[in-house]
Structures are given as structure tokens and as C-alpha cells.
Coordinates of C-alpha atoms in Angstrom, one line a residue:
M1160 CA 120.4 99.5 68.2
K1161 CA 118.3 100.6 71.2
L1162 CA 117.9 104.4 71.9
H1163 CA 117.8 106.0 75.3
P1164 CA 114.2 106.9 76.2
L1165 CA 115.0 110.6 76.3
V1166 CA 116.4 110.8 72.7
P1167 CA 112.9 111.2 71.1
A1168 CA 111.9 113.8 73.7
L1169 CA 115.1 115.8 73.0
V1170 CA 114.6 115.7 69.3
L1171 CA 111.0 116.8 69.7
L1172 CA 112.0 119.6 72.1
G1173 CA 114.7 120.7 69.8
S1174 CA 112.3 121.0 66.9
V1175 CA 109.7 122.8 69.1
S1176 CA 112.4 125.3 70.3
F1177 CA 113.5 125.8 66.7
L1178 CA 109.9 126.8 65.7
G1179 CA 109.9 129.6 68.3
C1180 CA 107.9 128.0 71.0
R1181 CA 108.8 128.5 74.7
K1182 CA 111.3 126.2 76.2
V1183 CA 110.3 123.3 78.5
P1184 CA 112.7 122.3 81.3
L1185 CA 114.3 118.9 80.6
T1186 CA 114.7 118.2 84.3
P1187 CA 112.4 119.1 87.2
K1188 CA 113.3 122.0 89.5
T1189 CA 113.0 119.7 92.5
P1190 CA 113.3 115.9 92.9
I1191 CA 110.2 114.0 92.2
P1192 CA 109.0 111.9 95.2
A1193 CA 108.7 108.1 95.0
G1194 CA 105.4 106.9 93.6
T1195 CA 104.9 110.2 91.6
V1196 CA 104.9 110.8 87.9
V1197 CA 104.9 114.3 86.4
F1198 CA 103.8 114.6 82.8
R1199 CA 105.3 118.0 81.8
F1200 CA 103.4 119.4 78.7
T1201 CA 105.1 121.4 76.0
R1202 CA 102.2 123.9 75.9
K1203 CA 99.2 124.8 78.1
V1204 CA 96.5 122.1 78.1
Q1205 CA 92.9 123.3 78.3
G1206 CA 91.4 119.8 79.0
P1207 CA 89.5 117.9 80.0
V1208 CA 92.3 115.3 80.2
E1209 CA 91.5 111.6 80.6
L1210 CA 94.0 109.2 82.1
S1211 CA 94.0 105.5 82.2
L1212 CA 96.5 103.5 84.3
D1213 CA 96.7 99.7 84.1
G1214 CA 93.3 99.6 82.4
A1215 CA 91.5 101.7 85.0
R1216 CA 90.3 105.3 84.3
I1217 CA 91.7 107.7 86.9
P1218 CA 89.7 110.8 87.8
V1219 CA 91.8 113.9 87.0
Q1220 CA 91.2 117.2 88.8
Q1221 CA 90.9 119.8 86.1
L1222 CA 91.8 123.5 86.1
P1223 CA 89.5 126.0 84.5
K1224 CA 92.3 128.1 82.9
G1225 CA 94.5 125.2 81.7
A1226 CA 97.7 123.5 83.0
T1227 CA 101.3 122.8 82.1
S1228 CA 101.6 119.5 84.0
L1229 CA 99.7 116.4 85.1
I1230 CA 100.8 115.1 88.4
V1231 CA 100.0 111.5 89.3
K1232 CA 100.7 110.3 92.9
G1233 CA 100.3 107.1 94.8
L1234 CA 101.8 104.6 92.3
A1235 CA 103.4 101.4 93.5
S1236 CA 106.9 100.5 92.3
G1237 CA 107.0 98.4 89.2
K1238 CA 105.6 98.7 85.6
H1239 CA 102.4 100.6 84.8
R1240 CA 100.7 101.2 81.5
F1241 CA 99.2 104.6 80.8
F1242 CA 97.0 106.2 78.2
L1243 CA 96.4 110.0 77.9
T1244 CA 93.6 111.6 75.8
S1245 CA 91.7 114.8 75.6
Q1246 CA 88.9 116.3 73.4
R1247 CA 91.0 119.4 72.6
E1248 CA 94.6 118.2 72.5
T1249 CA 96.7 115.3 71.3
F1250 CA 99.7 114.0 73.2
S1251 CA 102.9 112.3 72.3
P1252 CA 103.5 109.9 73.8
D1253 CA 99.9 109.3 74.5
L1254 CA 100.4 105.7 75.7
G1255 CA 103.3 103.8 77.1
E1256 CA 104.8 102.0 80.0
L1257 CA 106.1 103.7 83.2
D1258 CA 108.8 101.8 85.2
M1259 CA 108.5 103.2 88.7
A1260 CA 111.5 102.8 91.0
G1261 CA 111.0 102.4 94.7
D1262 CA 113.2 105.4 95.6
K1263 CA 112.3 108.2 93.1
G1264 CA 109.6 109.4 90.8
L1265 CA 109.4 110.0 87.0
Y1266 CA 109.5 113.2 84.9
Q1267 CA 107.9 112.6 81.5
I1268 CA 108.0 115.4 78.8
T1269 CA 104.9 115.2 76.7
L1270 CA 104.4 117.0 73.4
V1271 CA 101.0 118.6 73.1
Q1272 CA 99.2 119.7 69.9
K1273 CA 95.9 121.6 69.8
L1274 CA 93.1 119.7 68.2
D1275 CA 90.4 121.8 66.5
A1276 CA 87.4 119.7 65.7
V1277 CA 83.8 120.6 64.9
L1278 CA 81.3 118.2 66.2
Y1279 CA 77.6 118.4 65.7
G1280 CA 75.3 117.4 68.5
K1281 CA 76.3 116.5 72.0
P1282 CA 78.6 113.6 72.8
D1283 CA 77.5 111.0 75.2
P1284 CA 78.8 111.7 78.7
L1285 CA 81.6 109.5 79.8
P1286 CA 81.0 107.2 82.8
T1287 CA 82.5 108.3 86.1
A1288 CA 86.2 107.2 86.4
E1289 CA 86.6 104.4 88.8
G1290 CA 90.2 105.1 89.8
L1291 CA 92.7 103.0 91.6
P1292 CA 93.0 102.9 95.4
G1293 CA 95.4 105.6 96.6
V1294 CA 96.2 107.0 93.1
T1295 CA 95.4 110.7 92.5
A1296 CA 95.8 112.8 89.3
V1297 CA 95.8 116.6 89.2
L1298 CA 96.4 119.1 86.5
A1299 CA 98.8 121.8 87.7
K1300 CA 100.3 125.1 86.5

């Protein structure tokens, strides 16, 4: 039996709502344009957020006070593999496949949990993200 892709998100959001967290809209307020993916987070993300698409790291414009969405623009139609990671948060789903249609964008609800870790010393800086031609990623409120 194959479940509809939104069933796990609905179960997660139902349990999050039950625990007293604020509600996350299940659908976007406005239609998502073609070539765009909106990762709507269940709580504010402080970042920095790292995004990989089709094996290439995409530079993400960060906000100093946190964000509730990650907006990725400029994707071609077809299938794309993504991976989301952060030093301060964990995401679910943190990796997967996006199937972009040619006439509309995608709205992906992403569960976020805060990650408190104590690290000693300074981590090695990450190399600059190379990106993909025409693809941009921005954290938004």
C-alpha cells in the first residue's frame, strides 16, 4: 500500500499541534510559481542552513533573526534530489526527491527540531558553495 506524500506531514503536524505548538499552514497563501520550492518550517530556524541540490551545494542567503521558510527558485522541471542540514536544527524530511512540474511550484512542510550541542574548539570552515546556474536559495520570514 502506497501512502500519499502528504500523509506523514499531516501526522507530524497533528502531533505538533497537539503538543501546543503554533499551527503551520498546510497550503500556501498564494500559488507557488513554476521552478520554485518553498520549504515551510514548523518553527523558526536560526541557521545557518546548508542546502544541496543534485549533489551541488547551493549558497543560502541567511537572516540574522531566523526564518520560517526556505525559498529555492530557478529549478528546471523534472526530478531533483535535495539535502537540508544545519548546525543548530534538524529537519524532517532532511533529504528526498522533488518532482518539479513545468506549470507550478512545490510547497514542502518540514518539521524542525532544535539541536543543542556543545562543541569544543572551532570547526573547520566549510568551502564556498558552488551553486547551480540560475538557482537561488533564500531564508524568509
